[in-house]
Coordinates of C-alpha atoms and ligand atoms in Angstrom, one line a residue:
M1 CA -7.9 3.4 -5.0
C2 CA -9.7 6.2 -3.1
G3 CA -10.6 6.4 0.6
I4 CA -14.1 6.5 1.9
V5 CA -15.6 7.3 5.3
G6 CA -19.0 7.7 6.9
F7 CA -20.0 8.7 10.4
I8 CA -23.2 8.8 12.4
G9 CA -23.4 9.8 16.0
K10 CA -24.6 12.4 18.5
E11 CA -22.0 15.1 17.5
Q12 CA -21.6 17.1 14.3
A13 CA -20.4 14.6 11.8
S14 CA -18.4 16.6 9.3
P15 CA -15.4 17.5 11.5
V16 CA -15.2 13.8 12.5
V17 CA -15.3 12.7 8.8
L18 CA -12.7 15.3 7.9
R19 CA -10.3 14.1 10.5
A20 CA -10.8 10.5 9.4
L21 CA -10.3 11.5 5.8
T22 CA -6.9 13.0 6.6
R23 CA -5.8 9.6 7.8
L24 CA -7.0 8.1 4.5
E25 CA -5.2 10.5 2.3
Y26 CA -2.6 7.9 1.5
R27 CA -5.3 6.2 -0.6
G28 CA -5.7 9.2 -2.9
Y29 CA -5.2 12.9 -3.0
D30 CA -6.5 14.1 -6.3
S31 CA -9.6 15.6 -4.8
A32 CA -11.7 15.5 -1.6
G33 CA -15.3 16.1 -0.5
V34 CA -17.8 15.6 2.3
A35 CA -21.7 15.4 2.3
S36 CA -24.0 15.6 5.2
I37 CA -27.7 15.4 5.8
Y38 CA -29.2 18.4 7.6
D39 CA -32.8 19.7 7.8
N40 CA -34.0 17.3 5.1
E41 CA -31.3 18.3 2.7
I42 CA -28.0 16.9 1.3
L43 CA -25.3 19.5 1.9
L44 CA -22.1 18.9 -0.1
K45 CA -18.7 20.4 -0.6
K46 CA -15.9 19.1 -2.8
D47 CA -13.0 20.2 -4.9
V48 CA -9.8 19.1 -6.5
G49 CA -6.6 19.1 -4.4
K50 CA -5.4 17.6 -1.2
I51 CA -7.7 17.7 1.8
A52 CA -5.9 20.6 3.5
E53 CA -6.4 22.7 0.3
V54 CA -10.1 21.8 -0.1
Q55 CA -10.7 22.4 3.6
G56 CA -8.9 25.7 3.4
K57 CA -11.3 26.8 0.6
Y58 CA -14.6 25.3 1.7
A59 CA -14.4 24.4 5.4
L60 CA -15.6 20.9 4.9
D61 CA -16.0 20.6 8.7
G62 CA -18.6 23.4 8.7
L63 CA -21.3 21.2 7.2
P64 CA -24.0 20.7 9.9
G65 CA -25.7 17.4 10.7
N66 CA -24.8 14.3 12.7
I67 CA -24.6 12.0 9.6
A68 CA -22.0 12.5 6.9
I69 CA -19.9 10.7 4.3
G70 CA -16.5 11.7 2.8
H71 CA -14.1 10.8 0.1
V72 CA -10.5 11.2 -1.0
R73 CA -10.0 10.4 -4.7
W74 CA -7.4 8.7 -6.8
A75 CA -8.8 9.2 -10.3
T76 CA -9.7 6.1 -12.3
H77 CA -12.7 7.1 -14.5
G78 CA -12.6 10.7 -15.5
V79 CA -10.0 13.4 -15.2
V80 CA -9.3 15.3 -12.0
N81 CA -11.9 18.0 -11.8
V82 CA -14.7 19.1 -9.5
P83 CA -17.6 17.3 -11.2
N84 CA -15.6 14.0 -11.0
A85 CA -14.8 14.5 -7.3
H86 CA -16.9 12.6 -4.8
P87 CA -19.5 12.6 -3.2
H88 CA -21.8 12.2 -6.1
T89 CA -25.5 12.8 -6.1
D90 CA -28.7 11.8 -8.0
C91 CA -30.6 14.2 -10.3
E92 CA -32.4 16.0 -7.4
G93 CA -29.6 16.0 -5.0
K94 CA -31.5 13.8 -2.6
L95 CA -28.8 11.2 -2.0
A96 CA -25.0 11.3 -1.8
I97 CA -22.6 8.4 -2.5
V98 CA -18.9 7.8 -2.1
H99 CA -17.3 4.9 -3.8
N100 CA -13.9 3.1 -4.1
G101 CA -13.5 0.6 -6.9
I102 CA -14.4 0.2 -10.5
I103 CA -17.8 -0.5 -12.1
E104 CA -16.9 -2.4 -15.2
N105 CA -20.2 -2.1 -17.0
Y106 CA -20.8 1.6 -16.2
Q107 CA -20.9 2.7 -19.8
E108 CA -23.7 0.3 -20.7
L109 CA -25.6 1.4 -17.6
R110 CA -25.0 5.0 -18.3
H111 CA -26.5 4.7 -21.8
Q112 CA -29.6 3.0 -20.4
L113 CA -30.1 5.8 -17.8
E114 CA -29.1 8.9 -19.9
G115 CA -32.6 9.5 -21.2
E116 CA -34.1 9.9 -17.8
H117 CA -31.2 11.0 -15.7
H118 CA -28.9 14.0 -15.9
F119 CA -25.2 13.2 -15.6
V120 CA -22.7 15.8 -14.5
S121 CA -19.5 13.7 -14.2
E122 CA -17.6 11.2 -16.2
T123 CA -17.3 8.8 -13.3
D124 CA -18.6 5.2 -12.9
T125 CA -19.8 6.2 -9.4
E126 CA -22.5 8.6 -10.7
V127 CA -24.2 5.7 -12.4
I128 CA -24.7 4.0 -9.1
G129 CA -26.3 7.1 -7.6
H130 CA -28.8 7.4 -10.5
L131 CA -29.6 3.7 -10.3
I132 CA -30.3 4.0 -6.5
E133 CA -32.4 7.1 -7.3
S134 CA -34.6 5.0 -9.7
Y135 CA -35.2 2.4 -7.1
M136 CA -35.9 4.9 -4.3
K137 CA -38.8 6.2 -6.5
N138 CA -40.8 3.1 -5.5
G139 CA -40.7 4.4 -1.9
D140 CA -38.3 1.6 -0.8
P141 CA -36.0 2.0 2.1
L142 CA -32.4 2.9 1.1
E143 CA -31.0 -0.5 1.7
K144 CA -33.6 -2.1 -0.6
A145 CA -32.8 0.4 -3.4
V146 CA -29.0 -0.3 -2.9
T147 CA -29.6 -4.1 -3.0
A148 CA -31.6 -3.8 -6.3
T149 CA -28.8 -1.6 -7.7
L150 CA -26.1 -4.1 -6.8
G151 CA -27.8 -6.6 -8.9
Q152 CA -26.9 -4.5 -11.9
L153 CA -23.3 -3.8 -11.1
E154 CA -20.3 -5.6 -12.3
G155 CA -16.9 -4.9 -10.8
S156 CA -15.5 -3.9 -7.5
Y157 CA -16.9 -1.5 -4.9
A158 CA -16.8 -0.3 -1.4
M159 CA -19.4 2.4 -1.0
A160 CA -21.4 4.4 1.5
V161 CA -24.7 6.1 0.6
I162 CA -27.0 8.5 2.5
S163 CA -30.4 9.8 1.4
V164 CA -32.9 12.4 2.6
D165 CA -35.7 10.1 1.6
D166 CA -34.5 7.6 4.3
P167 CA -32.4 9.8 6.6
G168 CA -30.7 8.6 9.8
K169 CA -28.8 5.8 8.2
I170 CA -25.7 5.0 6.2
V171 CA -25.9 2.1 3.9
A172 CA -22.5 0.5 3.1
V173 CA -21.6 -2.4 0.8
R174 CA -18.4 -4.0 -0.3
R175 CA -17.1 -6.3 -3.0
S176 CA -13.3 -6.7 -3.6
S177 CA -12.6 -3.3 -2.1
P178 CA -11.8 -2.8 1.6
L179 CA -14.5 -1.6 4.1
V180 CA -14.6 -1.8 7.9
I181 CA -17.0 -0.6 10.5
G182 CA -16.0 1.2 13.7
V183 CA -18.2 0.7 16.7
G184 CA -18.0 3.5 19.3
D185 CA -20.2 4.5 22.2
G186 CA -23.5 5.6 20.4
E187 CA -21.5 6.4 17.3
Y188 CA -20.4 4.4 14.3
F189 CA -18.0 4.7 11.4
V190 CA -17.6 3.0 8.1
A191 CA -14.3 3.4 6.3
S192 CA -11.7 2.0 3.9
D193 CA -9.5 1.3 6.9
A194 CA -9.6 1.3 10.7
L195 CA -6.7 3.6 11.1
S196 CA -8.9 6.5 10.0
F197 CA -11.1 6.3 13.1
L198 CA -8.8 4.8 15.8
E199 CA -8.8 8.1 17.6
K200 CA -12.5 7.4 18.4
T201 CA -12.7 3.6 18.6
N202 CA -10.6 0.6 18.2
Q203 CA -13.6 -1.8 18.0
V204 CA -13.8 -3.0 14.4
I205 CA -16.2 -5.2 12.4
F206 CA -14.5 -6.4 9.2
M207 CA -17.0 -6.6 6.4
E208 CA -16.7 -9.5 4.0
D209 CA -17.4 -9.4 0.2
D210 CA -21.0 -9.0 -0.8
E211 CA -22.1 -7.9 2.7
M212 CA -24.2 -4.8 3.4
A213 CA -24.2 -2.8 6.6
V214 CA -27.1 -0.6 7.6
I215 CA -25.7 1.8 10.2
T216 CA -27.9 4.0 12.4
D217 CA -27.1 5.8 15.7
D218 CA -28.7 2.8 17.3
G219 CA -26.3 0.2 15.9
V220 CA -25.2 -1.8 12.9
M221 CA -27.1 -4.5 11.0
L222 CA -25.1 -6.7 8.8
Y223 CA -26.6 -8.7 5.9
N224 CA -25.1 -11.3 3.6
K225 CA -25.7 -11.5 -0.2
K226 CA -29.0 -13.3 0.3
G227 CA -30.3 -10.6 2.6
K228 CA -29.9 -12.8 5.7
Q229 CA -28.7 -11.1 8.9
V230 CA -25.1 -11.8 9.9
K231 CA -24.0 -11.6 13.5
R232 CA -20.4 -10.6 13.9
K233 CA -18.8 -9.2 16.9
A234 CA -16.4 -6.2 16.8
V235 CA -12.7 -7.1 17.4
K236 CA -10.1 -4.8 19.0
V237 CA -7.5 -3.4 16.6
E238 CA -4.2 -3.0 18.4
W239 CA -2.7 -0.1 16.4
E240 CA -2.7 3.3 18.1
W241 CA -3.8 6.5 16.5
D242 CA -0.6 8.2 17.7
Q243 CA 1.5 5.9 15.6
A244 CA 0.2 7.6 12.6
S245 CA 1.5 11.0 13.4
K246 CA 4.7 12.7 12.0
N247 CA 6.2 12.9 15.4
G248 CA 7.9 16.2 14.7
H249 CA 9.3 15.3 11.3
D250 CA 8.5 17.2 8.2
Y251 CA 7.4 14.1 6.4
F252 CA 6.1 10.7 7.3
M253 CA 8.7 9.2 5.0
L254 CA 11.6 10.5 7.1
K255 CA 9.9 9.3 10.3
E256 CA 9.3 5.9 8.8
I257 CA 12.9 5.6 7.5
I258 CA 14.1 6.4 10.9
E259 CA 11.8 3.7 12.3
G260 CA 13.6 1.1 10.1
P261 CA 16.0 -0.2 12.7
E262 CA 13.3 -0.5 15.3
A263 CA 11.2 -2.3 12.7
I264 CA 13.8 -5.0 12.5
Q265 CA 13.3 -5.7 16.2
S266 CA 9.5 -5.7 16.0
A267 CA 9.4 -8.0 12.9
A268 CA 11.8 -10.4 14.5
T269 CA 9.5 -10.7 17.5
Q270 CA 7.2 -13.4 16.4
D271 CA 5.6 -16.5 17.8
K272 CA 8.4 -19.0 17.2
K273 CA 6.0 -22.0 16.9
H274 CA 4.0 -20.2 14.2
V275 CA 7.1 -19.2 12.2
M276 CA 8.4 -22.8 12.4
D277 CA 5.0 -24.2 11.3
V278 CA 4.9 -21.8 8.3
A279 CA 8.6 -22.6 7.4
M280 CA 7.8 -26.4 7.5
N281 CA 4.9 -25.9 5.2
I282 CA 7.1 -24.1 2.7
L283 CA 9.9 -26.6 3.0
R284 CA 7.6 -29.5 2.4
A285 CA 5.7 -28.0 -0.5
K286 CA 6.2 -29.4 -3.9
Q287 CA 6.1 -25.9 -5.4
V288 CA 6.4 -22.5 -3.7
I289 CA 5.4 -19.3 -5.5
I290 CA 5.7 -15.8 -4.0
A291 CA 3.2 -13.3 -5.3
A292 CA 3.7 -9.5 -4.7
C293 CA 3.9 -6.1 -6.4
G294 CA 6.3 -3.2 -6.3
S295 CA 8.6 -3.0 -3.3
S296 CA 7.0 -6.1 -1.8
R297 CA 8.1 -8.0 -4.8
Y298 CA 11.6 -6.8 -4.4
A299 CA 11.5 -8.1 -0.8
A300 CA 10.2 -11.4 -2.2
L301 CA 13.1 -11.6 -4.6
I302 CA 15.5 -11.3 -1.7
G303 CA 13.5 -13.9 0.1
R304 CA 14.0 -16.2 -2.8
Y305 CA 17.8 -15.9 -2.6
L306 CA 17.6 -16.6 1.2
F307 CA 15.4 -19.7 0.8
S308 CA 17.8 -21.0 -1.8
Q309 CA 21.1 -20.0 -0.1
L310 CA 20.2 -20.9 3.4
A311 CA 17.7 -23.7 3.1
S312 CA 18.3 -25.0 -0.5
K313 CA 14.6 -24.4 -1.2
F314 CA 13.9 -23.1 -4.7
C315 CA 10.9 -21.0 -5.2
D316 CA 9.6 -18.6 -7.8
V317 CA 8.5 -15.0 -7.5
V318 CA 5.7 -13.9 -9.7
M319 CA 4.4 -10.3 -10.2
A320 CA 0.9 -10.5 -8.7
S321 CA -0.6 -8.8 -11.8
E322 CA 0.8 -11.6 -14.0
F323 CA -0.1 -14.4 -11.5
Q324 CA -3.2 -15.5 -13.3
Y325 CA -1.2 -16.5 -16.4
F326 CA 0.6 -19.2 -14.3
A327 CA -2.5 -20.5 -12.7
S328 CA -2.6 -23.8 -14.6
S329 CA 0.5 -25.0 -12.8
I330 CA -1.0 -24.5 -9.3
D331 CA -2.5 -27.3 -7.3
K332 CA -3.0 -28.5 -3.7
H333 CA 0.7 -29.2 -3.4
T334 CA 1.6 -25.5 -4.0
V335 CA 2.3 -23.0 -1.2
V336 CA 1.6 -19.4 -2.4
I337 CA 3.3 -16.8 -0.2
A338 CA 1.5 -13.5 -0.7
V339 CA 3.5 -10.4 0.4
S340 CA 1.7 -7.1 0.9
Q341 CA 2.0 -4.3 3.3
S342 CA -1.6 -3.2 2.9
G343 CA -3.1 -6.6 2.5
E344 CA -5.5 -5.0 0.1
T345 CA -3.6 -4.8 -3.2
L346 CA -6.1 -6.1 -5.7
D347 CA -3.6 -7.9 -8.0
V348 CA -2.4 -9.9 -5.0
M349 CA -5.9 -10.6 -3.8
E350 CA -7.0 -11.8 -7.2
G351 CA -4.0 -14.1 -7.4
V352 CA -4.6 -15.5 -4.0
K353 CA -8.3 -16.2 -4.7
L354 CA -7.3 -18.0 -7.8
A355 CA -4.7 -20.1 -6.1
K356 CA -7.0 -20.9 -3.2
A357 CA -9.7 -22.1 -5.5
K358 CA -7.1 -24.5 -7.0
G359 CA -6.4 -25.9 -3.5
A360 CA -3.1 -24.1 -2.8
K361 CA -2.1 -23.3 0.7
I362 CA -1.9 -19.5 1.3
V363 CA 0.7 -17.9 3.6
S364 CA 0.6 -14.1 3.8
I365 CA 3.3 -11.7 4.9
V366 CA 1.2 -8.6 5.7
N367 CA 1.3 -5.5 7.8
V368 CA -2.3 -4.2 8.2
P369 CA -4.1 -6.3 10.9
G370 CA -7.4 -7.7 9.8
S371 CA -6.7 -6.8 6.1
S372 CA -8.5 -8.8 3.4
L373 CA -5.4 -10.7 2.6
A374 CA -4.7 -11.7 6.2
R375 CA -8.2 -12.9 6.6
M376 CA -8.1 -14.9 3.4
S377 CA -4.9 -16.7 4.1
H378 CA -4.5 -20.1 5.8
K379 CA -1.6 -18.6 7.8
A380 CA -0.5 -15.0 8.2
L381 CA 2.8 -13.5 9.5
Y382 CA 2.5 -9.9 10.5
L383 CA 5.2 -7.3 9.9
N384 CA 4.4 -5.6 13.3
C385 CA 5.9 -2.3 12.1
G386 CA 2.8 -0.2 12.8
P387 CA 1.0 2.0 10.3
E388 CA 3.0 3.2 7.3
I389 CA 1.5 6.4 6.0
C390 CA 4.0 7.6 3.4
V391 CA 2.9 6.2 0.0
A392 CA 6.4 4.7 -0.6
A393 CA 7.2 1.6 1.4
T394 CA 10.2 2.0 3.7
K395 CA 10.0 0.4 7.1
S396 CA 7.5 -2.2 5.8
F397 CA 10.0 -3.3 3.2
I398 CA 12.6 -3.8 5.9
S399 CA 10.1 -5.8 8.0
Q400 CA 9.3 -8.0 5.0
L401 CA 13.0 -8.8 4.6
V402 CA 13.1 -9.7 8.3
I403 CA 10.2 -12.2 7.9
F404 CA 12.0 -13.8 5.0
Y405 CA 15.2 -14.1 7.1
L406 CA 13.1 -15.7 9.9
L407 CA 11.5 -18.2 7.6
A408 CA 14.9 -19.1 6.0
F409 CA 16.5 -19.6 9.4
A410 CA 13.5 -21.6 10.6
M411 CA 13.9 -23.9 7.6
M412 CA 17.4 -24.6 8.7
N413 CA 16.1 -25.2 12.2
K414 CA 18.1 -22.2 13.4
L415 CA 15.4 -19.8 14.2
D416 CA 16.7 -18.7 17.6
Q417 CA 20.1 -17.9 16.0
G418 CA 18.4 -16.0 13.2
V419 CA 16.4 -13.9 15.6
K420 CA 19.5 -13.1 17.7
K421 CA 21.5 -12.0 14.6
L422 CA 18.6 -9.9 13.3
K423 CA 18.1 -8.1 16.5
G424 CA 21.8 -7.5 16.8
L425 CA 21.9 -5.7 13.5
S426 CA 19.6 -2.8 14.2
V427 CA 22.3 -0.8 16.2
G428 CA 24.8 -0.7 13.4
I429 CA 22.1 0.2 10.9
N430 CA 20.9 3.0 13.1
G431 CA 24.5 4.3 13.2
S432 CA 24.8 4.3 9.4
F433 CA 21.6 6.5 9.2
A434 CA 23.2 9.2 11.3
E435 CA 26.5 8.9 9.6
N436 CA 25.2 9.2 6.1
S437 CA 22.4 11.8 6.3
Q438 CA 24.6 14.8 5.7
S439 CA 26.6 13.3 2.8
L440 CA 23.4 12.1 1.1
M441 CA 21.9 15.6 1.5
T442 CA 25.0 17.1 -0.1
L443 CA 24.9 14.5 -2.9
A444 CA 21.3 15.4 -3.6
D445 CA 22.4 19.0 -4.0
K446 CA 25.0 17.9 -6.6
L447 CA 22.8 15.5 -8.5
Y448 CA 19.2 16.8 -8.3
D449 CA 19.0 17.9 -11.9
Q450 CA 20.2 14.6 -13.4
G451 CA 17.7 12.9 -15.8
N452 CA 18.7 9.2 -15.3
F453 CA 20.2 7.1 -12.5
Y454 CA 21.4 3.5 -12.8
Y455 CA 21.6 1.1 -9.9
I456 CA 23.7 -2.0 -10.0
A457 CA 24.4 -4.9 -7.7
R458 CA 24.9 -8.7 -7.8
G459 CA 23.4 -11.7 -6.0
I460 CA 21.1 -11.2 -3.1
N461 CA 21.6 -7.4 -3.4
F462 CA 20.4 -7.2 -7.0
A463 CA 16.8 -6.6 -5.9
M464 CA 18.1 -3.8 -3.7
A465 CA 19.3 -2.1 -6.8
S466 CA 15.8 -2.4 -8.2
E467 CA 14.2 -1.2 -5.0
G468 CA 16.6 1.8 -4.8
A469 CA 15.7 2.7 -8.4
L470 CA 11.9 2.4 -7.7
K471 CA 12.2 4.6 -4.6
L472 CA 14.0 7.3 -6.6
K473 CA 11.7 7.3 -9.6
E474 CA 8.4 7.3 -7.6
L475 CA 9.5 10.1 -5.3
S476 CA 11.7 12.4 -7.3
Y477 CA 10.3 11.6 -10.8
I478 CA 13.9 11.0 -12.0
H479 CA 14.1 8.1 -14.4
A480 CA 16.0 5.2 -12.7
E481 CA 16.8 1.6 -13.5
G482 CA 18.1 -1.1 -11.2
M483 CA 19.7 -4.3 -12.6
P484 CA 22.1 -7.0 -11.9
A485 CA 25.6 -5.5 -12.5
G486 CA 26.5 -8.2 -15.0
E487 CA 23.5 -7.4 -17.1
L488 CA 24.5 -3.8 -17.8
K489 CA 26.9 -4.7 -20.7
H490 CA 24.1 -6.4 -22.5
G491 CA 22.4 -3.2 -23.5
T492 CA 21.9 -0.6 -20.9
I493 CA 25.5 0.5 -20.8
A494 CA 24.7 2.3 -24.1
L495 CA 22.9 4.9 -22.0
I496 CA 25.9 5.8 -19.8
E497 CA 27.4 9.2 -20.7
E498 CA 29.5 11.9 -19.1
G499 CA 28.2 12.5 -15.5
T500 CA 25.5 9.8 -15.5
P501 CA 25.0 8.7 -11.8
V502 CA 25.6 5.0 -11.3
V503 CA 24.8 3.7 -7.8
A504 CA 27.0 0.7 -7.3
I505 CA 25.9 -1.5 -4.4
C506 CA 29.0 -3.4 -3.7
P507 CA 29.3 -5.0 -0.3
N508 CA 32.5 -6.6 0.7
D509 CA 31.3 -10.1 -0.1
E510 CA 31.9 -12.6 -3.0
T511 CA 30.3 -10.1 -5.4
Y512 CA 32.6 -7.2 -4.6
H513 CA 35.3 -7.5 -7.3
E514 CA 32.9 -8.3 -10.1
T515 CA 30.5 -5.4 -9.2
I516 CA 33.5 -3.1 -9.0
S517 CA 34.6 -4.3 -12.5
N518 CA 31.1 -3.5 -13.9
A519 CA 31.2 -0.1 -12.2
I520 CA 34.6 0.6 -13.7
E521 CA 33.1 -0.2 -17.2
T522 CA 30.6 2.6 -16.6
K523 CA 33.2 4.9 -15.2
A524 CA 35.2 4.4 -18.4
R525 CA 32.2 5.9 -20.2
G526 CA 32.0 8.9 -17.9
A527 CA 29.7 7.7 -15.1
F528 CA 29.7 9.3 -11.7
I529 CA 30.0 6.4 -9.3
I530 CA 28.2 6.4 -5.9
G531 CA 29.6 3.4 -4.1
I532 CA 27.3 2.0 -1.4
S533 CA 29.7 -0.3 0.4
D534 CA 31.5 -1.2 3.6
R535 CA 34.7 -1.3 1.6
Y536 CA 36.4 1.7 0.0
N537 CA 37.4 1.8 -3.6
E538 CA 39.2 4.6 -5.4
I539 CA 36.7 4.4 -8.3
Y540 CA 33.9 5.9 -6.1
D541 CA 33.2 9.5 -6.8
E542 CA 31.1 9.4 -3.6
W543 CA 31.4 6.7 -1.0
I544 CA 28.4 5.9 1.2
K545 CA 29.8 3.8 3.9
V546 CA 27.5 1.1 5.3
P547 CA 28.0 -1.3 8.2
E548 CA 30.0 -4.5 7.6
V549 CA 27.7 -7.4 8.3
E550 CA 27.5 -11.2 7.5
D551 CA 27.1 -11.6 3.8
I552 CA 23.5 -12.6 3.7
F553 CA 22.5 -9.5 5.8
Y554 CA 23.8 -6.9 3.3
P555 CA 20.3 -6.0 2.0
L556 CA 19.6 -4.7 5.6
S557 CA 22.9 -2.8 5.7
V558 CA 22.4 -0.9 2.4
V559 CA 18.6 -0.2 2.6
L560 CA 18.6 3.0 4.7
P561 CA 21.1 5.0 2.4
L562 CA 19.0 3.9 -0.6
Q563 CA 15.8 5.1 1.0
L564 CA 17.4 8.3 2.2
M565 CA 19.0 9.1 -1.1
A566 CA 15.6 9.0 -2.8
Y567 CA 14.1 11.1 0.0
Y568 CA 16.7 13.9 -0.2
L569 CA 16.6 14.0 -4.0
A570 CA 12.8 14.3 -3.8
I571 CA 13.1 17.1 -1.2
R572 CA 15.8 18.9 -3.2
R573 CA 13.5 18.8 -6.3
G574 CA 10.7 20.3 -4.3
K575 CA 8.5 17.2 -4.4
D576 CA 6.3 15.9 -1.6
P577 CA 7.7 12.5 -0.8
D578 CA 4.7 11.4 1.2
K579 CA 2.3 11.9 -1.7
P580 CA 4.0 11.3 -5.0
R581 CA 2.0 12.2 -8.1
N582 CA -0.3 9.6 -9.7
L583 CA 0.3 7.1 -6.9
A584 CA -1.7 5.8 -3.9
K585 CA -0.6 3.5 -1.1
S586 CA -3.3 0.9 -1.4
V587 CA -3.7 -0.2 -5.0
T588 CA -7.2 -1.6 -5.0
V589 CA -7.7 -1.5 -8.8
K590 CA -6.4 -3.8 -11.5
Ligands
F6R601 C1 6.8 1.4 -3.6 C2 5.5 0.9 -3.1 C3 4.7 0.1 -4.0 C4 4.1 -1.1 -3.1 C5 3.1 -1.9 -4.0 C6 2.6 -3.1 -3.2 O1 7.4 2.2 -2.6 O2 5.1 1.2 -2.0 O3 5.5 -0.4 -5.0 O4 5.1 -1.9 -2.6 O5 2.1 -1.1 -4.5 O6 1.8 -2.7 -2.1 P1 1.4 -3.7 -1.0 O7 2.7 -4.1 -0.3 O8 0.5 -2.9 -0.1 O9 0.8 -4.9 -1.7

């Protein structure tokens, strides 16, 4: 995944790059580094660890020069160690490069270069640096050497390069990895996302695949694959830098959970004509497929129940990473709904590209404005929940649910009613947050050393069980499984033993009695039952009371306790919920 940034302007560049990098840390936090050009030299500092740790050791912001690039890493090729951290250089240290993506043919290229070039890392990125070095030997400008290099690369990349042999410019290119340019007053950024530099400028040029940007303190020149200049104006990005602060909370995750009820309001505030239009497209389509990953896929599964229950519209949900294997059934009568907070998840993007090539209509449900997915879709519905920084999805998941509710109500031609109901829900849900915080903290104290959790629910809430389990495992590293309550007896119940926590999501709806029966079956085998419900039952060892709502809205009623439970368990186990190990927020590799 990784985050990259470059800055050129009148002021010292490294402090600006460092600040931007801290906003990109959600993309990777295995290691960090910055390189600048000063006095005809590349100056470089990097190390393993989170940015604050690397900064504490090496004062990345002390590098002089008004041109610099930086990187936060999520390791793909090569272990987490200092040589593998970015920026990388060539043999003589005359250029520096930061890269996000994967070069698929790097081994082959490395073998070709090894005789003449000295490699110090195991990364695919270093190969690019050495290739550029070879082409720079001809005395070519940096952009020409980069273009020649690209001709040899297979795979995905967003990269930024600086060189002392052609100083005063950053050359940046992208293919299938995000890259945007920030245009300030006599200063320019290139970065994996606009959030990183919004403090300085909200004027953004979105780069397309196979484009190259040559950035100097005089301006930005953009070129297409054929080397022809492309004219594109910067557009204003509406997000505010302040939205991406912790606002007094210890972690972004808690702040973003608290923002959940407000997210319902913002997501429900949409252009009604646009929502109706998308809903009609879905309703009329011969086939509807929803593609998404992780939490976004669980939101999609709930959307699927809503479409079916409210609008009698059947659709399928396909894991985006498996989408390609269903491609043969896609045609121009298919609507593909791509759901992604970041709008950059490569599995989703690949699926969408494939479906688009087969003539399908693409609707996206996306949070990040101007993201690759939003730009690639025929129609986009935005979550409007502002930046989500914690790696785990919380408020964006809630907003995705809201969009599915809106679409389902629109399909019934009852959009206004749906909006009113959704907006009315946020007060009760807010109350449940305050009510449950203390008991969930106490529960975390009781259960933090358990090795396994099981989450069960039925009907529309089944995906909430899976979502609750995903939150728990990714944040606290406790193994957890979520499943339809009725499925438990077909195998998993064998794992229940004395004290095993079973989270039974059993709202007081048509599923209540059956879910309770399944919970009783686990209790008979020693399970500790945490009932998440608006209705008390004596089998609960712990009752997390949630607001009573209309049956179809129970996913929104139970979501905050599930998120909070994972949060408190992570905290109790001493884990950083904002930056879970091995994960990154924007998954731009396959
Ligand atoms: C879990 C989580 C991930 C994402 C998944 C898709 O808390 O955040 O499972 O939901 O990586 O990401 P997007 O929605 O950006 O495509």
